[in-house]
PDB file of C-alpha atoms in Angstrom:
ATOM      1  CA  UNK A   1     -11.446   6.944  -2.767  1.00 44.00           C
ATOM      2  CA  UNK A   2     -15.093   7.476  -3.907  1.00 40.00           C
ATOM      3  CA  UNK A   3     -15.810   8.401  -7.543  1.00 37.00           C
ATOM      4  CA  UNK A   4     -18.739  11.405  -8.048  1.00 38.00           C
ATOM      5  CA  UNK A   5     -20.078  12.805 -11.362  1.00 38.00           C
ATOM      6  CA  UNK A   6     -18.977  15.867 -12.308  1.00 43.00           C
ATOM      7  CA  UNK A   7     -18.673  18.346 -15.153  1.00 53.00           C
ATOM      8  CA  UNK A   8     -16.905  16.439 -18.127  1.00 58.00           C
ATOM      9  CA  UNK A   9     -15.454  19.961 -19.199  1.00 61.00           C
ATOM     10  CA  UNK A  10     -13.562  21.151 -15.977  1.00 65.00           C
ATOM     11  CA  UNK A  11     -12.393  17.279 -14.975  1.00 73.00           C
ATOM     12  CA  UNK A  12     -10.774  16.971 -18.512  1.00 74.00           C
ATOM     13  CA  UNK A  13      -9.262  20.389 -18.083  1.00 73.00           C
ATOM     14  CA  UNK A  14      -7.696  19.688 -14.447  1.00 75.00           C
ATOM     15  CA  UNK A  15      -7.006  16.516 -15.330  1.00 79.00           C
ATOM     16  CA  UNK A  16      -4.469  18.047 -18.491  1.00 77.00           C
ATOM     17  CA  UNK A  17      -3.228  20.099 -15.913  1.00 76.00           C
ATOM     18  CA  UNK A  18      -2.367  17.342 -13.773  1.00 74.00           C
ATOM     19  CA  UNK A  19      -0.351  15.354 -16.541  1.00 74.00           C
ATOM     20  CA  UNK A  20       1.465  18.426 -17.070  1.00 73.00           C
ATOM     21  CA  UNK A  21       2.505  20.092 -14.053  1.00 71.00           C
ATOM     22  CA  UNK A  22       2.436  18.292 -10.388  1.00 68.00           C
ATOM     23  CA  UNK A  23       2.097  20.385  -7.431  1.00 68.00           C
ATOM     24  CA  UNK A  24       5.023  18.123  -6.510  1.00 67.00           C
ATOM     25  CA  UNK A  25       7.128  20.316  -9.091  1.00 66.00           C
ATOM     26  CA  UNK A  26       5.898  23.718  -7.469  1.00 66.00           C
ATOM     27  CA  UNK A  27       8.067  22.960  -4.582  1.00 69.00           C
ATOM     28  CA  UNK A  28      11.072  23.746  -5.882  1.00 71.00           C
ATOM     29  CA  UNK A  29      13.191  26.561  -7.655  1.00 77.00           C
ATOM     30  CA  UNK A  30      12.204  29.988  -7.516  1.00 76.00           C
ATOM     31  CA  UNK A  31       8.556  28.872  -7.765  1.00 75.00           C
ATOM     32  CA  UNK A  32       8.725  26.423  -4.701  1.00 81.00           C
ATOM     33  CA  UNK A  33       9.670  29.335  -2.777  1.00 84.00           C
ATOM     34  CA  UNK A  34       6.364  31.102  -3.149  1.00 83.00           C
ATOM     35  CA  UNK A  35       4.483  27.945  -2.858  1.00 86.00           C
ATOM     36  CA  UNK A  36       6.171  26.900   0.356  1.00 88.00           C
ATOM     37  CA  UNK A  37       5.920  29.884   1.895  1.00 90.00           C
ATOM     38  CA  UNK A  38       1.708  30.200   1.384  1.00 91.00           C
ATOM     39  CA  UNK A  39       1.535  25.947   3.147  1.00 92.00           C
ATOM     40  CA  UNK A  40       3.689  27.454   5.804  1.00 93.00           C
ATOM     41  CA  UNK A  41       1.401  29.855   6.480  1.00 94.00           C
ATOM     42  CA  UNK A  42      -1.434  27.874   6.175  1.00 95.00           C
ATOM     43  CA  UNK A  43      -0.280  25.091   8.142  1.00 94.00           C
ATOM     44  CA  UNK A  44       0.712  27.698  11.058  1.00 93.00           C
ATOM     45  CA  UNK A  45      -2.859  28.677  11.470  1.00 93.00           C
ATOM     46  CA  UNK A  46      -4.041  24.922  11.053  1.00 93.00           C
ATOM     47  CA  UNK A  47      -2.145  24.590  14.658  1.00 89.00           C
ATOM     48  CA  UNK A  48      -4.737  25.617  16.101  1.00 86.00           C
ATOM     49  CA  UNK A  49      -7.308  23.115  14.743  1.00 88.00           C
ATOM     50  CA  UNK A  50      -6.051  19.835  16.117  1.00 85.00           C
ATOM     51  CA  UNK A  51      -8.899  17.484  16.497  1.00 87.00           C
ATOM     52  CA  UNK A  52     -10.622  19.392  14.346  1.00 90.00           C
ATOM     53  CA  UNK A  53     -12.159  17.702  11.308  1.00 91.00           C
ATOM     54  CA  UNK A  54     -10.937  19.814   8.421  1.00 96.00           C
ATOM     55  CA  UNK A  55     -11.966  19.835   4.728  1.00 97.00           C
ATOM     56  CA  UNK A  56      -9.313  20.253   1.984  1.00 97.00           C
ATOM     57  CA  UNK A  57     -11.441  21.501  -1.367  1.00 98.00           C
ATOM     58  CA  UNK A  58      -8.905  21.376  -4.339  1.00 95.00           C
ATOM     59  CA  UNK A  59      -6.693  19.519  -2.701  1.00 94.00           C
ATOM     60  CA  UNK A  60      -5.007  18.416  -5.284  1.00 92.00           C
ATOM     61  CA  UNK A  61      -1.641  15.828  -4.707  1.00 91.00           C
ATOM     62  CA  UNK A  62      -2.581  16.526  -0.854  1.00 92.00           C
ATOM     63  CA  UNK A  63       0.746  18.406  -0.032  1.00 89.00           C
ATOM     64  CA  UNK A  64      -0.129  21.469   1.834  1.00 91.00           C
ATOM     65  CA  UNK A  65      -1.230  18.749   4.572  1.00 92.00           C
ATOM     66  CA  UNK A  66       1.439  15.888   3.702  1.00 89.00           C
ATOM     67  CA  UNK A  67       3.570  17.041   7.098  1.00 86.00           C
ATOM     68  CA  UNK A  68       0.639  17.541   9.243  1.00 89.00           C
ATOM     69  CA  UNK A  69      -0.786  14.706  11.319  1.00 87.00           C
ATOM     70  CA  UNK A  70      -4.076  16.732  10.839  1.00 90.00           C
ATOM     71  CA  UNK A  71      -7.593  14.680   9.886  1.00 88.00           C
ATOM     72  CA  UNK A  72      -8.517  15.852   6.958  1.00 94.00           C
ATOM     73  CA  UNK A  73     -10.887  14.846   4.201  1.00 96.00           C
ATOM     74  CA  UNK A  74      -9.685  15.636   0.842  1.00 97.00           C
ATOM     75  CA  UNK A  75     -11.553  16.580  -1.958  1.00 97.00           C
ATOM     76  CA  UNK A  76     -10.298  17.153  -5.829  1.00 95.00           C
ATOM     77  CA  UNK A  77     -11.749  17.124  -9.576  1.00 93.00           C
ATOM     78  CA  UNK A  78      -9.069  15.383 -10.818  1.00 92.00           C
ATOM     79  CA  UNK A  79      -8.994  11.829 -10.235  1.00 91.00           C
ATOM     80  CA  UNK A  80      -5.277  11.833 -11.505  1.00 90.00           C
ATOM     81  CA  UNK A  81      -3.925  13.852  -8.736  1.00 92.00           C
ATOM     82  CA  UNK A  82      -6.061  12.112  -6.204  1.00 94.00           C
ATOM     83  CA  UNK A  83      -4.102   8.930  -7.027  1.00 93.00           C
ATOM     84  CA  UNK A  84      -0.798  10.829  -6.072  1.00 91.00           C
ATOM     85  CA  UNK A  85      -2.355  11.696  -2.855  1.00 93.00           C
ATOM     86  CA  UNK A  86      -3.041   8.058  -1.840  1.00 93.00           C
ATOM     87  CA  UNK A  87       0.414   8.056   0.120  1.00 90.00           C
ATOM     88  CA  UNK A  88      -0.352  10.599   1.990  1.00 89.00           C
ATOM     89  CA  UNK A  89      -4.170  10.285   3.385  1.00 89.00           C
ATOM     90  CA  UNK A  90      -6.928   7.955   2.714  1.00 89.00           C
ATOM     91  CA  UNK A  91      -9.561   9.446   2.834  1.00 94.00           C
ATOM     92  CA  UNK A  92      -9.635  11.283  -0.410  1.00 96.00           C
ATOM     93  CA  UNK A  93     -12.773  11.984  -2.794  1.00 96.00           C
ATOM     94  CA  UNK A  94     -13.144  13.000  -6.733  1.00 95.00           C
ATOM     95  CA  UNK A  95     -16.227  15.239  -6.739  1.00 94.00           C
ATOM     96  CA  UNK A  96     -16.736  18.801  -8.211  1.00 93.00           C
ATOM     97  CA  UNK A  97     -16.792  21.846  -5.497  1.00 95.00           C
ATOM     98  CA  UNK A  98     -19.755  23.277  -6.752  1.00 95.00           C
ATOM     99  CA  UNK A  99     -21.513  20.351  -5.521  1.00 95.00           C
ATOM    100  CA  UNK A 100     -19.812  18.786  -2.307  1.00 97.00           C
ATOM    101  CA  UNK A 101     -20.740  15.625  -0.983  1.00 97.00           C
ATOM    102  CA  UNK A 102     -21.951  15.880   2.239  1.00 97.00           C
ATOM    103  CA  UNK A 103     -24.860  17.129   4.497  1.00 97.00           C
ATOM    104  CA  UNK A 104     -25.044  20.470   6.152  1.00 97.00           C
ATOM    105  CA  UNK A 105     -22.802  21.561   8.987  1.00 97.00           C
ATOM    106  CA  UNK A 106     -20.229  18.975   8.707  1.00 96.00           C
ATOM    107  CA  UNK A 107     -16.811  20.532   8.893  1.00 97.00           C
ATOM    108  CA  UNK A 108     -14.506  23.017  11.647  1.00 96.00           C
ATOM    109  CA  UNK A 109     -12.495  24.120   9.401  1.00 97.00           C
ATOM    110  CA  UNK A 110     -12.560  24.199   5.370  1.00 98.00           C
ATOM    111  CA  UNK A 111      -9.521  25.357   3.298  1.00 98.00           C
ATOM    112  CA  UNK A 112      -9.698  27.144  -0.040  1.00 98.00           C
ATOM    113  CA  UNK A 113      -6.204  27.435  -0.990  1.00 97.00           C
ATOM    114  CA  UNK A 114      -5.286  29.208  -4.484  1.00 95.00           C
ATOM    115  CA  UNK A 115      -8.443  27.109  -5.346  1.00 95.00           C
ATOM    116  CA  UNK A 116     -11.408  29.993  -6.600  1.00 97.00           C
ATOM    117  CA  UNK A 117      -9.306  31.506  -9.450  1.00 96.00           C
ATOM    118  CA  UNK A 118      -9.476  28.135 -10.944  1.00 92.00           C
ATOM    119  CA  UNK A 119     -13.158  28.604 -11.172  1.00 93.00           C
ATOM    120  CA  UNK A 120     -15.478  30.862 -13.518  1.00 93.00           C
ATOM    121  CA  UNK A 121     -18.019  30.965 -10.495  1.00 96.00           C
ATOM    122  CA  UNK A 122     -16.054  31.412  -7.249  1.00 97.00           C
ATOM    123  CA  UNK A 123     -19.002  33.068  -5.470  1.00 97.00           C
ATOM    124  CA  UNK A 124     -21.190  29.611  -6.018  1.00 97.00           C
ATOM    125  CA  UNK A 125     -18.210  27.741  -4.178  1.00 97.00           C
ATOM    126  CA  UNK A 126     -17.933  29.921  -1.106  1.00 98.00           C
ATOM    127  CA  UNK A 127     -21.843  29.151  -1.186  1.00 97.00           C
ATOM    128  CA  UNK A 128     -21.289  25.608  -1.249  1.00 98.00           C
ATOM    129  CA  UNK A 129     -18.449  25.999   1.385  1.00 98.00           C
ATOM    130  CA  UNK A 130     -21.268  27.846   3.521  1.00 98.00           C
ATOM    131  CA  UNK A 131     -23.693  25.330   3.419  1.00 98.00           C
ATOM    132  CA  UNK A 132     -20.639  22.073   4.501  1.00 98.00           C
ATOM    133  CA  UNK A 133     -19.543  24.187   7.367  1.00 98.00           C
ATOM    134  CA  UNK A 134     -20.277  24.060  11.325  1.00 97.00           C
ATOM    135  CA  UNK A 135     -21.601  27.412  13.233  1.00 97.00           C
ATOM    136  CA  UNK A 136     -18.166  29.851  14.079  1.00 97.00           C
ATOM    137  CA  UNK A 137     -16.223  26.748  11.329  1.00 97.00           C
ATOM    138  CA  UNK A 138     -13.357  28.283  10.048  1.00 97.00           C
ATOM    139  CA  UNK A 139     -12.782  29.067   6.740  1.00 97.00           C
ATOM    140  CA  UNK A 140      -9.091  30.209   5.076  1.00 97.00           C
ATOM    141  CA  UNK A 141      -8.672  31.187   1.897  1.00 98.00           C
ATOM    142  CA  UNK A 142      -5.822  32.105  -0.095  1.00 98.00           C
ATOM    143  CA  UNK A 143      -6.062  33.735  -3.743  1.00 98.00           C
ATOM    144  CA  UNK A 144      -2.773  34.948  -5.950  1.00 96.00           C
ATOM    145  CA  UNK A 145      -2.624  38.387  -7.265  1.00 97.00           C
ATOM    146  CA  UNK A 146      -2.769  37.278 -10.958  1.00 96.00           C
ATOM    147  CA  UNK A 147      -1.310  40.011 -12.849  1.00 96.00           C
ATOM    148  CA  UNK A 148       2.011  39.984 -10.514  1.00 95.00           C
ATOM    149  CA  UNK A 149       2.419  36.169 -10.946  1.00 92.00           C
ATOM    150  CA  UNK A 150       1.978  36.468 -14.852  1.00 94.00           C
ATOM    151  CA  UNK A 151       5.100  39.172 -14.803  1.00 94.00           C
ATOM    152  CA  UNK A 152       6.911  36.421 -12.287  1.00 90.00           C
ATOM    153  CA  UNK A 153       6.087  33.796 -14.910  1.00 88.00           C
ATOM    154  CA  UNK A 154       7.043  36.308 -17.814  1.00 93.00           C
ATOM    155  CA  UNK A 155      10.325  36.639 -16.172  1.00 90.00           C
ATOM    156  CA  UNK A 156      11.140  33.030 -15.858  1.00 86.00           C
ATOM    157  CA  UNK A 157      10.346  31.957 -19.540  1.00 89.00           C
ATOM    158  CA  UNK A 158       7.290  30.369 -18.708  1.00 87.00           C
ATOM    159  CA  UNK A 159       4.228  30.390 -21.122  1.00 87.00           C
ATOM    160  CA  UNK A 160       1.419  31.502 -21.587  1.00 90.00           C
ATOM    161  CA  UNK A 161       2.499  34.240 -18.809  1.00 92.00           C
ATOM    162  CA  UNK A 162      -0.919  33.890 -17.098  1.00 92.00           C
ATOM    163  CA  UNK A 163      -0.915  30.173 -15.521  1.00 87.00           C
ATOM    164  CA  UNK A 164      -3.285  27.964 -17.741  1.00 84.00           C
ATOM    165  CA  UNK A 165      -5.608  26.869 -15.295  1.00 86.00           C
ATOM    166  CA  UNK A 166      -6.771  30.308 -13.794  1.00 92.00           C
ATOM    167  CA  UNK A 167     -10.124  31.370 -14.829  1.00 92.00           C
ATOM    168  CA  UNK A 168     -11.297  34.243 -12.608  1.00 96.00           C
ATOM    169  CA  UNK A 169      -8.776  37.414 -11.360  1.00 96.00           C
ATOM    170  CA  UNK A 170      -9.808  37.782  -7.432  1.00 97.00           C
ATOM    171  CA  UNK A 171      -9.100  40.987  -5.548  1.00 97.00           C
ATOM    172  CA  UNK A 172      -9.253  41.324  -1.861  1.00 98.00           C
ATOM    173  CA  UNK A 173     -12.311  43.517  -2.499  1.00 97.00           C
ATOM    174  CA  UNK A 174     -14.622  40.795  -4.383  1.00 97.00           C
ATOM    175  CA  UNK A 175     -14.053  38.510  -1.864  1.00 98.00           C
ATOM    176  CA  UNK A 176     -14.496  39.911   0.679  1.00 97.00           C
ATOM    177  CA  UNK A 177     -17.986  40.978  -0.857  1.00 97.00           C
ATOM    178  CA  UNK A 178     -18.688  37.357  -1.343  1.00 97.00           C
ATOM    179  CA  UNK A 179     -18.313  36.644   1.973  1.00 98.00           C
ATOM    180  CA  UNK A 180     -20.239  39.236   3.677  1.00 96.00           C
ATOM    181  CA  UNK A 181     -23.108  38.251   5.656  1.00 95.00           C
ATOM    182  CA  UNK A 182     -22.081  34.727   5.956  1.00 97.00           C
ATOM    183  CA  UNK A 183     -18.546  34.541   7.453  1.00 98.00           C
ATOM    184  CA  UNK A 184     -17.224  37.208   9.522  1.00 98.00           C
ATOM    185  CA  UNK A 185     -13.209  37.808   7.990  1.00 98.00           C
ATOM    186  CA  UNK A 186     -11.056  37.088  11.377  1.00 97.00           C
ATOM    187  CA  UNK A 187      -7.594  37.908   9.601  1.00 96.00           C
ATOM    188  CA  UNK A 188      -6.434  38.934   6.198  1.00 97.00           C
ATOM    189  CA  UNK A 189      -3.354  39.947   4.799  1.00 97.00           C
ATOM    190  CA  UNK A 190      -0.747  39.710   1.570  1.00 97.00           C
ATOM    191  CA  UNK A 191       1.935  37.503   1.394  1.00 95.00           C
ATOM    192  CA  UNK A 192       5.015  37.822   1.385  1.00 92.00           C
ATOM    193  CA  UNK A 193       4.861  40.940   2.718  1.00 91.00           C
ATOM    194  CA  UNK A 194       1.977  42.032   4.918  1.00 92.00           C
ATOM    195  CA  UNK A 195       2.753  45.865   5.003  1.00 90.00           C
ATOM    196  CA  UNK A 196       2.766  46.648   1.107  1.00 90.00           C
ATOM    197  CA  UNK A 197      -0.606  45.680  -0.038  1.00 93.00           C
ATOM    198  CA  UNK A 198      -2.071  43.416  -2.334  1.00 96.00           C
ATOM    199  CA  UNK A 199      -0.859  45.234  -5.537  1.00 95.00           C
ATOM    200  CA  UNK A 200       2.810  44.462  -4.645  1.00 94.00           C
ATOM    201  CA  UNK A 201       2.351  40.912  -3.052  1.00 94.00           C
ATOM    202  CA  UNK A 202       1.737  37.643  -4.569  1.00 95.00           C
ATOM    203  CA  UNK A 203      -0.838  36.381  -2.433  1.00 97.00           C
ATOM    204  CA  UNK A 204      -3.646  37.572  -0.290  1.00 98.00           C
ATOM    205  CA  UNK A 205      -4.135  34.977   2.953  1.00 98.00           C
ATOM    206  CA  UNK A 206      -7.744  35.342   4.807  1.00 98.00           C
ATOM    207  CA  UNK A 207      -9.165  33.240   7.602  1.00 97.00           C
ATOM    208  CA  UNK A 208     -13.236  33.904   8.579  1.00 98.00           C
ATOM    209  CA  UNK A 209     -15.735  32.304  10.578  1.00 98.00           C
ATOM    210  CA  UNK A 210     -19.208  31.180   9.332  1.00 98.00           C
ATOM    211  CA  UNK A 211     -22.137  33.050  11.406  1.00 95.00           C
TER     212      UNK A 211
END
């Protein structure tokens, strides 16, 4: 595991998070239900990517890919978390998104999952995402619809309502906006339910290809 600089601010941030909530503990209950169901439905459309050398940013405790015999490299701001990931994968580094370590056009596929609302900047991250990945890479994204998973929190007793660690509220609309002219958007839909819309899902799943 390879140690990078990064900003003191958002590590010590992440790194409370960590100490406070695993992603471990979002498997189960009510909660897990909704967290299973969005690595189901990423690992379904990872199926298709075997061989391919696939880039995990945020990846946290490494358990949307703990099942998978997938190669992956796994990248994370929070050193803590990375530590937890150690029995799953190996090759793990601590380095901030905004600046990824690695050379241009490096990666086939390149997961952002429920990763940019933790960021003021999300825009500068697809950016960075851009410059990692191979021609026609693919990249999938998944972003929660904030203000429905603040009444689900509400509901449960857990506080603040908004989770702690999101910084930026992401509609389909901005993203797909950040994307244009850089990754054409392949598939996108809400989860759980793909045929009511955004404003009555919890999730919003998108898979494009860099051009």
């Amino acid at each position: 595991m390879q140690g990078l600089n990064s900003d003191s601010r958002g590590r010590r941030v992440h790194e409370l998070l960590a100490s406070i909530e695993s992603n471990e503990e979002k498997t189960k209950g009510i909660v897990g239900f909704f967290y299973r169901m969005y690595i189901n439905e990423t690992i379904k459309f990872l199926q298709d990517c075997q061989g391919s050398l696939i880039l995990d940013v945020g990846s946290g405790e490494g358990v949307i890919l703990k099942d998978t015999c997938l190669k992956s490299v796994q990248i994370d701001i929070s050193y803590k978390r990375l530590l937890d990931a150690r029995k799953y994968n190996s090759s793990l580094i601590c380095a901030d998104a905004y600046k990824l370590p690695f050379k241009e056009n490096c990666f086939e596929c390149i997961l952002l999952i429920a990763i940019l609302e933790h960021v003021r900047t999300p825009f500068e991250i697809i950016k960075e995402v851009y410059r990692v990945a191979k021609i026609n890479a693919k990249i999938v994204i998944l972003i929660p619809n904030d203000i429905n998973m603040s009444l689900g929190r509400a509901l449960l007793f857990k506080f603040p309502p908004r989770y702690p660690g999101h910084l930026s509220f992401i509609t389909p609309c901005k993203l797909k906006v950040w994307l244009k002219d850089r990754f054409i958007v392949e598939q996108a839909y809400p989860l759980p339910f793909r045929n009511l819309g955004f404003a009555l899902g919890m999730y919003y799943f998108l898979v494009a290809r860099k051009v």
